[in-house]
CSV table of C-alpha atoms in Angstrom, one decimal:
chain,number,residue,atom,x,y,z
L,1,UNK,CA,-114.9,-90.1,-21.5
L,2,UNK,CA,-111.8,-91.1,-23.4
L,3,UNK,CA,-111.3,-91.1,-27.2
L,4,UNK,CA,-109.4,-94.3,-26.8
L,5,UNK,CA,-112.5,-96.1,-25.6
L,6,UNK,CA,-113.7,-95.9,-29.2
L,7,UNK,CA,-110.7,-97.7,-30.7
L,8,UNK,CA,-111.1,-101.0,-32.6
L,9,UNK,CA,-108.7,-103.0,-34.7
L,10,UNK,CA,-109.5,-103.0,-38.4
L,11,UNK,CA,-107.6,-105.0,-41.0
L,12,UNK,CA,-106.6,-102.9,-44.0
L,13,UNK,CA,-108.1,-105.6,-46.2
L,14,UNK,CA,-111.6,-104.6,-45.0
L,15,UNK,CA,-111.3,-101.0,-46.2
L,16,UNK,CA,-113.5,-100.7,-49.3
L,17,UNK,CA,-111.5,-98.8,-52.0
L,18,UNK,CA,-114.0,-99.4,-54.8
L,19,UNK,CA,-117.8,-99.6,-54.8
L,20,UNK,CA,-119.6,-102.9,-55.6
L,21,UNK,CA,-121.0,-103.2,-59.1
L,22,UNK,CA,-124.5,-102.6,-57.8
L,23,UNK,CA,-125.4,-100.0,-55.2
L,24,UNK,CA,-127.7,-102.2,-53.1
L,25,UNK,CA,-125.4,-105.3,-53.4
L,26,UNK,CA,-123.9,-104.3,-50.0
L,27,UNK,CA,-124.4,-106.3,-46.8
L,28,UNK,CA,-126.5,-104.9,-44.0
L,29,UNK,CA,-125.7,-105.4,-40.3
L,30,UNK,CA,-128.9,-104.9,-38.3
L,31,UNK,CA,-128.5,-103.7,-34.7
L,32,UNK,CA,-131.5,-103.6,-32.4
L,33,UNK,CA,-130.4,-100.9,-29.9
L,34,UNK,CA,-132.7,-101.9,-27.1
L,35,UNK,CA,-131.7,-105.6,-27.1
L,36,UNK,CA,-128.3,-105.4,-28.7
L,37,UNK,CA,-129.3,-108.3,-31.0
L,38,UNK,CA,-127.5,-108.5,-34.4
L,39,UNK,CA,-128.7,-109.8,-37.7
L,40,UNK,CA,-126.6,-110.2,-40.9
L,41,UNK,CA,-128.6,-109.4,-44.0
L,42,UNK,CA,-128.3,-107.8,-47.5
L,43,UNK,CA,-129.0,-104.2,-48.1
L,44,UNK,CA,-132.1,-105.0,-50.1
L,45,UNK,CA,-133.5,-106.6,-46.9
L,46,UNK,CA,-133.8,-103.1,-45.4
L,47,UNK,CA,-137.4,-103.0,-46.8
L,48,UNK,CA,-138.4,-105.7,-44.3
L,49,UNK,CA,-137.4,-103.5,-41.4
L,50,UNK,CA,-139.4,-100.5,-42.6
L,51,UNK,CA,-143.0,-100.0,-41.8
L,52,UNK,CA,-145.8,-98.2,-43.6
L,53,UNK,CA,-146.1,-94.7,-42.0
L,54,UNK,CA,-142.4,-94.4,-41.3
L,55,UNK,CA,-140.5,-91.3,-42.5
L,56,UNK,CA,-137.1,-91.6,-44.1
L,57,UNK,CA,-135.0,-88.4,-44.0
L,58,UNK,CA,-132.2,-88.2,-46.7
L,59,UNK,CA,-129.4,-85.6,-47.1
L,60,UNK,CA,-129.7,-84.3,-50.7
L,61,UNK,CA,-126.3,-82.5,-50.8
L,62,UNK,CA,-124.3,-83.0,-54.0
L,63,UNK,CA,-120.5,-83.7,-53.9
L,64,UNK,CA,-118.6,-81.2,-56.0
L,65,UNK,CA,-115.3,-82.2,-57.8
L,66,UNK,CA,-113.5,-80.2,-55.1
L,67,UNK,CA,-109.9,-81.3,-55.6
L,68,UNK,CA,-107.7,-79.3,-57.9
L,69,UNK,CA,-104.0,-79.5,-58.9
L,70,UNK,CA,-101.8,-76.8,-60.1
L,71,UNK,CA,-98.8,-74.6,-59.3
L,72,UNK,CA,-98.0,-71.2,-57.9
L,73,UNK,CA,-97.2,-68.6,-60.6
L,74,UNK,CA,-93.8,-68.3,-58.8
L,75,UNK,CA,-93.3,-72.1,-59.2
L,76,UNK,CA,-94.0,-75.0,-56.9
L,77,UNK,CA,-96.7,-77.6,-57.2
L,78,UNK,CA,-99.8,-77.5,-55.0
L,79,UNK,CA,-103.1,-79.2,-54.3
L,80,UNK,CA,-106.3,-77.3,-53.5
L,81,UNK,CA,-109.3,-78.9,-51.8
L,82,UNK,CA,-112.3,-76.6,-51.7
L,83,UNK,CA,-114.0,-76.7,-48.3
L,84,UNK,CA,-116.8,-74.3,-48.8
L,85,UNK,CA,-118.2,-72.3,-51.8
L,86,UNK,CA,-118.7,-68.7,-50.6
L,87,UNK,CA,-120.2,-67.2,-53.8
L,88,UNK,CA,-120.0,-67.6,-57.5
L,89,UNK,CA,-116.2,-66.9,-57.6
L,90,UNK,CA,-114.8,-67.3,-54.0
L,91,UNK,CA,-114.1,-70.3,-51.9
L,92,UNK,CA,-112.5,-71.4,-48.7
L,93,UNK,CA,-110.0,-74.1,-49.3
L,94,UNK,CA,-107.2,-76.3,-47.9
L,95,UNK,CA,-104.0,-75.7,-49.9
L,96,UNK,CA,-101.2,-78.3,-49.7
L,97,UNK,CA,-97.8,-77.0,-50.9
L,98,UNK,CA,-94.2,-76.8,-49.7
L,99,UNK,CA,-94.7,-73.1,-49.0
L,100,UNK,CA,-98.1,-71.6,-48.5
L,101,UNK,CA,-99.2,-69.1,-51.1
L,102,UNK,CA,-99.2,-65.4,-50.0
L,103,UNK,CA,-102.1,-63.0,-50.3
L,104,UNK,CA,-102.2,-61.5,-53.7
L,105,UNK,CA,-100.4,-64.4,-55.3
L,106,UNK,CA,-101.7,-66.4,-58.3
L,107,UNK,CA,-102.4,-70.1,-58.6
L,108,UNK,CA,-102.3,-71.7,-62.1
L,109,UNK,CA,-104.6,-74.7,-62.3
L,110,UNK,CA,-104.0,-77.9,-64.3
L,111,UNK,CA,-106.6,-78.1,-67.1
L,112,UNK,CA,-106.8,-74.3,-67.5
L,113,UNK,CA,-107.9,-71.7,-65.0
L,114,UNK,CA,-106.4,-69.6,-62.3
L,115,UNK,CA,-107.2,-68.3,-58.8
L,116,UNK,CA,-105.9,-65.5,-56.6
L,117,UNK,CA,-105.2,-66.1,-52.9
L,118,UNK,CA,-107.0,-63.3,-51.1
L,119,UNK,CA,-106.5,-64.1,-47.4
L,120,UNK,CA,-105.8,-66.9,-44.9
L,121,UNK,CA,-108.3,-67.8,-42.2
L,122,UNK,CA,-106.6,-70.2,-39.8
L,123,UNK,CA,-106.1,-73.4,-41.7
L,124,UNK,CA,-108.2,-72.3,-44.7
L,125,UNK,CA,-107.3,-70.1,-47.6
L,126,UNK,CA,-109.8,-67.7,-49.3
L,127,UNK,CA,-109.4,-68.0,-53.0
L,128,UNK,CA,-111.1,-66.1,-55.9
L,129,UNK,CA,-111.3,-67.8,-59.2
L,130,UNK,CA,-111.2,-66.0,-62.5
L,131,UNK,CA,-114.3,-67.8,-63.7
L,132,UNK,CA,-117.4,-69.2,-61.9
L,133,UNK,CA,-116.5,-71.8,-59.3
L,134,UNK,CA,-118.9,-74.7,-60.0
L,135,UNK,CA,-118.5,-74.8,-63.8
L,136,UNK,CA,-114.7,-74.7,-63.3
L,137,UNK,CA,-114.8,-77.6,-60.8
L,138,UNK,CA,-117.0,-79.6,-63.1
L,139,UNK,CA,-114.5,-79.0,-66.0
L,140,UNK,CA,-111.1,-79.6,-64.3
L,141,UNK,CA,-111.9,-80.8,-60.7
L,142,UNK,CA,-111.4,-84.3,-59.3
L,143,UNK,CA,-113.8,-86.1,-56.9
L,144,UNK,CA,-112.5,-85.6,-53.4
L,145,UNK,CA,-112.2,-89.3,-52.3
L,146,UNK,CA,-111.5,-89.7,-48.6
L,147,UNK,CA,-107.9,-90.2,-47.5
L,148,UNK,CA,-108.5,-93.9,-46.7
L,149,UNK,CA,-109.4,-94.6,-50.3
L,150,UNK,CA,-105.7,-94.3,-51.2
L,151,UNK,CA,-106.0,-94.2,-55.0
L,152,UNK,CA,-106.5,-91.4,-57.6
L,153,UNK,CA,-110.1,-90.8,-58.4
L,154,UNK,CA,-111.4,-92.4,-61.6
L,155,UNK,CA,-114.2,-91.3,-64.0
L,156,UNK,CA,-116.6,-93.8,-62.4
L,157,UNK,CA,-116.3,-92.0,-59.1
L,158,UNK,CA,-118.2,-89.0,-60.5
L,159,UNK,CA,-121.3,-91.1,-60.4
L,160,UNK,CA,-120.7,-93.7,-57.6
L,161,UNK,CA,-119.3,-91.2,-55.0
L,162,UNK,CA,-122.7,-89.5,-55.3
L,163,UNK,CA,-126.2,-90.4,-54.2
L,164,UNK,CA,-128.8,-90.9,-56.9
L,165,UNK,CA,-130.9,-88.1,-55.3
L,166,UNK,CA,-128.1,-85.6,-54.9
L,167,UNK,CA,-129.5,-82.1,-55.8
L,168,UNK,CA,-127.8,-79.2,-54.0
L,169,UNK,CA,-124.1,-78.8,-54.8
L,170,UNK,CA,-121.7,-78.0,-52.0
L,171,UNK,CA,-120.3,-81.1,-50.2
L,172,UNK,CA,-116.7,-82.2,-50.4
L,173,UNK,CA,-117.6,-85.7,-49.0
L,174,UNK,CA,-120.5,-87.9,-49.7
L,175,UNK,CA,-123.3,-88.7,-47.2
L,176,UNK,CA,-122.3,-92.3,-47.7
L,177,UNK,CA,-125.2,-94.2,-46.2
L,178,UNK,CA,-127.2,-92.9,-49.2
L,179,UNK,CA,-124.9,-94.5,-51.7
L,180,UNK,CA,-126.6,-97.8,-51.3
L,181,UNK,CA,-130.0,-96.5,-52.6
L,182,UNK,CA,-130.9,-96.8,-56.3
L,183,UNK,CA,-134.0,-95.6,-58.0
L,184,UNK,CA,-135.7,-99.0,-57.8
L,185,UNK,CA,-135.1,-99.1,-54.0
L,186,UNK,CA,-136.5,-95.6,-53.6
L,187,UNK,CA,-139.6,-96.6,-55.6
L,188,UNK,CA,-140.1,-99.8,-53.5
L,189,UNK,CA,-139.9,-97.6,-50.3
L,190,UNK,CA,-142.6,-95.3,-51.6
L,191,UNK,CA,-144.7,-98.3,-52.7
L,192,UNK,CA,-144.6,-99.7,-49.2
L,193,UNK,CA,-146.2,-96.5,-47.8
L,194,UNK,CA,-143.0,-95.0,-46.4
L,195,UNK,CA,-142.7,-91.2,-46.6
L,196,UNK,CA,-139.5,-89.4,-47.5
L,197,UNK,CA,-138.1,-86.0,-46.8
L,198,UNK,CA,-134.9,-84.2,-47.6
L,199,UNK,CA,-132.5,-82.1,-45.6
L,200,UNK,CA,-129.3,-80.5,-46.8
L,201,UNK,CA,-125.9,-80.7,-45.0
L,202,UNK,CA,-122.9,-79.9,-47.1
L,203,UNK,CA,-120.3,-82.3,-45.7
L,204,UNK,CA,-116.9,-80.8,-45.1
L,205,UNK,CA,-113.4,-82.3,-45.2
L,206,UNK,CA,-113.3,-81.9,-41.4
L,207,UNK,CA,-115.4,-85.1,-41.2
L,208,UNK,CA,-112.2,-87.1,-41.8
L,209,UNK,CA,-110.1,-85.2,-39.2
L,210,UNK,CA,-109.0,-87.3,-36.3
L,211,UNK,CA,-110.0,-86.3,-32.8
L,212,UNK,CA,-106.8,-84.9,-31.3
L,213,UNK,CA,-107.7,-84.7,-27.6
L,214,UNK,CA,-107.8,-87.4,-25.0
L,215,UNK,CA,-111.1,-86.5,-23.5
L,216,UNK,CA,-114.1,-86.4,-25.8
L,217,UNK,CA,-115.6,-83.5,-23.9
L,218,UNK,CA,-112.6,-81.4,-25.0
L,219,UNK,CA,-113.2,-81.9,-28.7
L,220,UNK,CA,-114.6,-79.0,-30.8
L,221,UNK,CA,-116.4,-80.0,-34.0
L,222,UNK,CA,-115.8,-78.4,-37.4
L,223,UNK,CA,-118.7,-76.3,-38.7
L,224,UNK,CA,-120.9,-77.4,-41.7
L,225,UNK,CA,-123.8,-75.6,-43.4
L,226,UNK,CA,-127.2,-77.2,-43.3
L,227,UNK,CA,-130.8,-76.5,-44.0
L,228,UNK,CA,-133.9,-78.2,-42.5
L,229,UNK,CA,-137.0,-76.7,-44.2
L,230,UNK,CA,-140.5,-76.3,-42.8
L,231,UNK,CA,-141.6,-79.1,-45.0
L,232,UNK,CA,-139.3,-81.5,-43.1
L,233,UNK,CA,-140.6,-80.2,-39.8
L,234,UNK,CA,-144.2,-80.8,-40.9
L,235,UNK,CA,-143.3,-84.2,-42.2
L,236,UNK,CA,-141.8,-85.2,-38.9
L,237,UNK,CA,-144.9,-83.9,-37.0
L,238,UNK,CA,-147.2,-85.9,-39.3
L,239,UNK,CA,-145.0,-89.0,-38.8
L,240,UNK,CA,-145.3,-88.7,-35.1
L,241,UNK,CA,-149.1,-88.1,-35.3
L,242,UNK,CA,-149.6,-91.4,-37.2
L,243,UNK,CA,-147.3,-93.4,-34.9
L,244,UNK,CA,-144.5,-93.8,-37.5
L,245,UNK,CA,-140.7,-93.7,-36.9
L,246,UNK,CA,-138.3,-91.1,-38.1
L,247,UNK,CA,-135.5,-92.9,-39.8
L,248,UNK,CA,-132.4,-90.9,-40.7
L,249,UNK,CA,-130.3,-92.0,-43.7
L,250,UNK,CA,-126.8,-91.2,-42.6
L,251,UNK,CA,-125.2,-89.5,-39.7
L,252,UNK,CA,-125.4,-86.1,-41.5
L,253,UNK,CA,-129.2,-86.5,-41.5
L,254,UNK,CA,-129.1,-87.1,-37.8
L,255,UNK,CA,-126.9,-84.1,-37.2
L,256,UNK,CA,-129.2,-81.9,-39.4
L,257,UNK,CA,-132.4,-82.9,-37.5
L,258,UNK,CA,-130.8,-82.8,-34.1
L,259,UNK,CA,-129.2,-79.4,-34.8
L,260,UNK,CA,-132.7,-78.1,-35.7
L,261,UNK,CA,-134.0,-79.5,-32.4
L,262,UNK,CA,-131.3,-78.5,-30.0
L,263,UNK,CA,-133.8,-77.0,-27.5
L,264,UNK,CA,-135.9,-80.2,-27.8
L,265,UNK,CA,-138.4,-78.9,-30.4
L,266,UNK,CA,-137.8,-79.4,-34.1
L,267,UNK,CA,-137.9,-76.0,-36.0
L,268,UNK,CA,-136.9,-75.0,-39.5
L,269,UNK,CA,-133.2,-74.0,-39.5
L,270,UNK,CA,-130.6,-72.8,-42.0
L,271,UNK,CA,-127.0,-72.0,-41.1
L,272,UNK,CA,-123.9,-73.5,-39.6
L,273,UNK,CA,-123.8,-76.4,-37.1
L,274,UNK,CA,-121.0,-77.7,-35.0
L,275,UNK,CA,-123.2,-80.2,-33.1
L,276,UNK,CA,-121.3,-83.0,-31.5
L,277,UNK,CA,-123.3,-86.1,-30.5
L,278,UNK,CA,-121.7,-88.6,-28.2
L,279,UNK,CA,-122.8,-90.9,-25.4
L,280,UNK,CA,-124.7,-88.9,-22.8
L,281,UNK,CA,-125.9,-86.2,-25.2
L,282,UNK,CA,-129.7,-86.2,-25.7
L,283,UNK,CA,-131.4,-87.1,-29.0
L,284,UNK,CA,-134.8,-85.5,-29.8
L,285,UNK,CA,-135.9,-86.6,-33.2
L,286,UNK,CA,-134.5,-89.8,-34.8
L,287,UNK,CA,-135.8,-93.3,-34.0
L,288,UNK,CA,-133.7,-95.4,-36.4
L,289,UNK,CA,-130.6,-94.9,-38.5
L,290,UNK,CA,-129.1,-96.2,-41.7
L,291,UNK,CA,-125.3,-95.7,-41.6
L,292,UNK,CA,-122.0,-97.0,-42.9
L,293,UNK,CA,-119.2,-98.3,-40.8
L,294,UNK,CA,-117.0,-95.5,-39.4
L,295,UNK,CA,-113.3,-94.9,-38.5
L,296,UNK,CA,-112.0,-96.0,-35.2
L,297,UNK,CA,-112.0,-93.1,-32.6
L,298,UNK,CA,-114.1,-91.0,-34.9
L,299,UNK,CA,-116.9,-88.6,-34.0
L,300,UNK,CA,-119.3,-90.6,-36.2
L,301,UNK,CA,-118.6,-93.8,-34.3
L,302,UNK,CA,-119.3,-91.8,-31.1
L,303,UNK,CA,-122.7,-90.6,-32.6
L,304,UNK,CA,-123.7,-94.2,-33.4
L,305,UNK,CA,-122.7,-95.1,-29.8
L,306,UNK,CA,-124.9,-92.3,-28.4
L,307,UNK,CA,-127.7,-93.7,-30.5
L,308,UNK,CA,-127.5,-97.5,-29.9
L,309,UNK,CA,-125.4,-97.6,-26.7
L,310,UNK,CA,-121.6,-97.9,-26.4
L,311,UNK,CA,-121.4,-101.7,-25.6
L,312,UNK,CA,-123.9,-102.6,-28.2
L,313,UNK,CA,-122.2,-100.5,-30.9
L,314,UNK,CA,-118.7,-101.8,-30.1
L,315,UNK,CA,-119.9,-105.4,-30.1
L,316,UNK,CA,-121.6,-104.8,-33.5
L,317,UNK,CA,-118.3,-103.5,-34.9
L,318,UNK,CA,-116.4,-106.4,-33.5
L,319,UNK,CA,-118.8,-108.7,-35.2
L,320,UNK,CA,-118.6,-106.8,-38.5
L,321,UNK,CA,-114.8,-107.2,-38.5
L,322,UNK,CA,-115.1,-110.9,-37.7
L,323,UNK,CA,-117.6,-111.4,-40.5
L,324,UNK,CA,-115.6,-109.5,-43.0
L,325,UNK,CA,-117.9,-106.6,-43.7
L,326,UNK,CA,-116.5,-103.8,-46.0
L,327,UNK,CA,-115.8,-100.6,-44.2
L,328,UNK,CA,-116.1,-96.8,-44.8
L,329,UNK,CA,-117.5,-94.8,-47.7
L,330,UNK,CA,-117.7,-97.5,-50.3
L,331,UNK,CA,-118.4,-100.2,-47.8
L,332,UNK,CA,-121.4,-102.0,-46.2
L,333,UNK,CA,-124.2,-100.5,-44.1
L,334,UNK,CA,-125.9,-100.8,-40.7
L,335,UNK,CA,-129.6,-100.4,-39.8
L,336,UNK,CA,-129.7,-99.3,-36.1
L,337,UNK,CA,-132.8,-98.8,-34.0
L,338,UNK,CA,-132.5,-96.4,-31.1
L,339,UNK,CA,-131.7,-97.5,-27.6
L,340,UNK,CA,-133.9,-95.6,-25.2
L,341,UNK,CA,-131.4,-96.1,-22.4
L,342,UNK,CA,-128.0,-96.0,-24.0
L,343,UNK,CA,-124.9,-96.6,-21.8
L,344,UNK,CA,-121.6,-94.9,-22.3
L,345,UNK,CA,-118.1,-96.4,-21.8
L,346,UNK,CA,-118.0,-95.3,-18.1
L,347,UNK,CA,-121.1,-97.3,-17.4
L,348,UNK,CA,-119.8,-100.5,-19.0
L,349,UNK,CA,-118.2,-103.1,-16.8
């Protein structure tokens, strides 16, 4: 299977660089996986596609202000993007500078603060901060907007590049399907008799890395930390027993649930995952998906294709471009029902 099979042309004008004034003002493209039929709706209309007894699974990770600017004590500007918080003072981070800092060297941070470079682990640098990491980031850090939102972060991004139910700090990218939900929408979901559950997957910067191989099967996913608690396992079992559907809010929720069910049985799990879901890989838990529109040739587009079928997904994206939907993190959304017999590119004539 070729990565190039997942290419599509996207006008730059369709990349959403700012959120809409209201979270649920976005549009919603509904894709019925089994039939391939499309419907163009508003995000608030999602309620009409949900049924009493369904279970919606959200990712409650919280985005940290993970981007820092500063300079080496020896001179030379640099940028730090925290990838993972290791403990109260240490992180793994990407460091961009003309010359990489050496072990033992000091980084002076804009806004006050400093860090020591302890060691390099492949592309990541282990840094130790002089003060506790999370309070430091809240004080001087910048929201780590994705590279395609090619503007500096603004104060409004602290709230809007964050779900209203974000609880557990650790992500450096938002689980963007959740950005459309406000408190009123969550209340309406509960009122309709739809259950909710929360997993945690701390989204890493690797989610934006391009696939650099020609064949999908040769790609190795970056690792991210997740937790699926026993309460989620029990909620899924109860949903199945009452005949409801498991609806994942975001590809990160899909990856969390499917990571915890790799052997076909959903079990509580906490740890790293590098699961890569693409056409031909089995799915064990999720029946429907709320998701944003993803980058051409991205692993997330491949996941949606595994879920709905390759020809159905690519046709939906072609329609979204033609209809002027807004793409990526601050863009519009899809509601996708699972195709029980999804075809991949090699099966498409």
